[in-house]
Amino acid sequence: MLLGRIRQVRRKNDQPVEVKREAIPELDEYLIRRDYTGAMAMLEFKRKDEPQNITNNLWLGHCAFHAGEYTKALEVYEWMLSLKDCPTEVHVYVGCCLFFMGRHKEAQEAAEKGPKSALQNRLLLLISHRTGNDQKVLAHHAQLRDSIEDQCCLATINYMRSHFHDAQEIYKRLAESNESFHAIAIYLGMCMYRQDYFEPALRLTNDYLSTHNDSVTVINLKAACLFRLYDGERAVAELKRIPEQAFASHYAKHILKHNLVVFQNGEAALQVLPALVDIVPEARANLIIFHLRRNELSEAHALIQYEPKQPTDYLLKAVVLCTIGYHTGKAEALEQAADYFQTVGQSVAECDTITGRQCMASHYFIKKMFEEVVVYLDSIKDYFKDDSLFNFNYGQAQLCCSNYEEAERRLAAVTDDDITADPVFMQSLARAYIMNKKPHLAWELYQKKRSSSGSPFMLDVIASDSYRSGYYYYAAKAYDSLERITNVDHWLAKRGCCAGLFQHVVNRRAPVQHLEEVLGLIERYNTSQAIYMITTISKWISDNKTFL
């Protein structure tokens, strides 16, 4: 979900209200329906007869602003400033328009020309945050009062700083004391969404849509929840409820275009996302993910060349550097990735979230501190029961901690074809089978994957782990297959397997058929040792057939 644009809805109450507007009876009908386009058409018609009517122009600017037509609203307000009787508060309204157009320096200059007011303070606070002026942020923050508008502004600042829990607490308090302000529930839902509480967020959107079924912002939030809880198909179907005209003209058109790409698994990503990188915060992240999936590491790396400010920024850098580190073997990239993961995982905004715990697990995974990895992944495993990537990582960590049963269970649950084709996955699952006394399953896995590029690595694991565990039959078969694939001689290992298996047969711990098969594997060695071993064991088998 793209929150940069949704924040604009949150600040609807920040639209200048200090100047008292006289009511226009026929306008009420449009405002009740939130039909700002219709209202603007009516006001434009009136404007032709009374172009300098202050009330009419104030309402026209108001409607244009709420319709997301900030350029139109700016034109109205700037024209009003040329009128003799124009209220000085209009300078602040100009600042509001410029702020939403991303022209922060001009917005500040315009706002400072207006009289001091609660609206001016809120606007300057938001501008200071956007421009990174922490000193001014503190100064304007100190001037906030307990009004709904000021508290919503404070929650917005917390939200934009990724302090979602703090923002949530403010909205909870406001919702309890202002039950008729239904939109606050959606702001609350947005905070929950960002903390990965998708089901509660979805319930809030459903409640809101039961009485306001045409809200583009809420439909978008619901679609995002459906995407995270279910799949992209349901999310796209929800977005399709938005009329095409509204989809194109609504203030959130950029976020809607972006989300449609995400919900459709990156379809048209290169056509849509690059233009949105500086508009929609999540566009950069999803473009990076798109490049990583295509193994375009240089393109992904180019997109993280900026100074990180928020946990999300650090997370993007961590993921890219981690991928580069594992693909290229660069230890420096992995060290940087580990540090960035730790920064996110220990941040106030993310320390108690699923994302934060995943980051700490990633940090310890890179550091090879697998017991810590298990602790963090254990705390969130219920959220990822059917997630192949989670099960792969969790299974590897359990394997490294010698928790073989849980490792096998998690690895066997992986269904993603890309992961099951990964040599590391094949080696891990084979090892889990062997350590759980199921070497036959490890061999069956090799038989299924023998045509893959990772099969030699899996054979090496099966051979060495089976030998150490006393499964000499499967060790011998694995060493023999390795010998045929790599042309590397494994006579000593196969000789040891044959001797070990012979001992097991003598002690009735293995069937003689296995021993006969292994003897066949060393028959091609025309050495005195091989001939002596084959002759001796064959004679013993012949002499003891009655007992075998």
Steps between C-alpha positions, in 0.01 A plus 500: 500500500630844414469730789655816367181589320263367761649742746342772295157369591591492865566870488168596349415669826807716448333678210478865612186561701587813695324726250126471549329410175141599454277205416382459143176299524524316167866414575409294807352227286830444322708516818283246682558261208867598488444580134773760474505488120131589485549770762786653300289508185224688683745743663675567169161585349432746783850641461424619150245745639696593815870437434609692811254344744719400797263234636456337161876491438577362846260214442639440150852472639373276781329260257795491260733423791283215628465362148877474487523767230769697677607694191143622450467591870833684484384702199184604684684603816776685316239690300321587825821655636475761227161613636481794736286328765680164493542352851867466598436136599495418128882509509484193724254334259750560221761333719273196546466459123873538440573248776285235334667579168838421657624860479602519863724807496235707322236361735698621800548848351127529425392374843729743682329792323171412667391578856601269782238232550462135591479412130818690419683321783383159380606574145843628606544192720433270205731702274777491761467123523508460123808720465679334792523810721483330840545825692191653342310174543555526875401867504172446315430177688510697827220725371253217435189496716234241585271582209405216265684666213822543699489147638439359151802697383709357785386150407595572139853597602531178701367303207742658252786423738385137509396531866179319417417391853519859627277618217259216572468600865409857402237382254355258755455782747343726237267224380374435853412865558372574148290202395338687212837562332503175305814581300713474814432126497667482160805687623509243779472225240794643309714486813397140560579411141850641532551289813394187307163472678320435174185332632407784744574752225275309261215498754525878535484550124195275472324694776574831331397382152166378635396866528744672259541252217656740250814601692797449267745518790321233702448272200872524436581416863264203489663378179842523666373293795355237266831483317694437820246254642403311184624576149537758226191383315267603784685828541467587131129413507454743791683781318285442192205625707640850456347667192753550220446875503571520874799271456654747255410830666500424872774650716622145567540406133872438544454267794226314312720452193783379720284257694354354183853414387577339837174304513564369147841364599707771333313520171601823320743582782758664275232711332341625824736488798803708386284811463359449851828454692503860625121517546398176670740380774432131437567530125876493556471189717287312250720601207799366692315174567413479130868530404609252767254240373655540155849477650574855382725582794667810356161661428381419853824633649465828309161560663640488856757774447344752737529587868258283702269675745217260578512130597365418154803665340738294711303185422528559124874545528528188715309279255696619196841473669412158644403372155816644344710353781366147456516514120853642478651374824591853610536488878487880527155512341373236744644688798326819389177309446520351850547847650204643307277207600593563863423872466148418383441221749602714797319816388210629710268472202577138412638325810164340587376441146526190284730689266726600788532143621571378149776761478658386825482139379671607176769683697580190704474274195776695327702484824439122509348528849225251424365451851408870500347460154274225631390715796381781272344282231330289766313810620341562158470150353120492538473780244695305235374143515469469122776742401768310308776757548437519875496121531825478304680748726346361818589147393863595435529666841349196674739275310800703615373468859472120462120515533467250220134401532377861484749571222362213291141605566564858389711413197256235382225765510677713236305495173646792304669359188778759499595412857478122458738533203754685716808283576502626860142380546579158355805459723308615807206264450730208419696564821179524705382164363831331581520646850145376562605144400331519160791469256272331247299826472820694439587259220150527354537880504822469302330269251235767441752783472788317330467707181534832686823698521500460877503120501880464552479714814210291628693179427793632699272562801332159468835325469676669792200516737398140429856379557527684833159367606581139405268478199772342288272369226376849407842652557653253253233571238550876544880475472466284190263750335733788593789311343311461174394869489824667609762244389655530846617169650318395819654153543601553862151618598330216314742250655404631843128476414542142385685402819247675721204346319665155520521540877130596514403194296705275726318651799166465317446879491479517119376268222757305300346632178633847586848354548485319166397824329788691657746226397382560146596867536867415575542220246635744241803574720769269366725526806630237739305661788172499308549142378586378850196676653261367236638146527492493880149644536358289216639184662345596833162558335525163325594321822221662701209493256314262728493761775436811287 
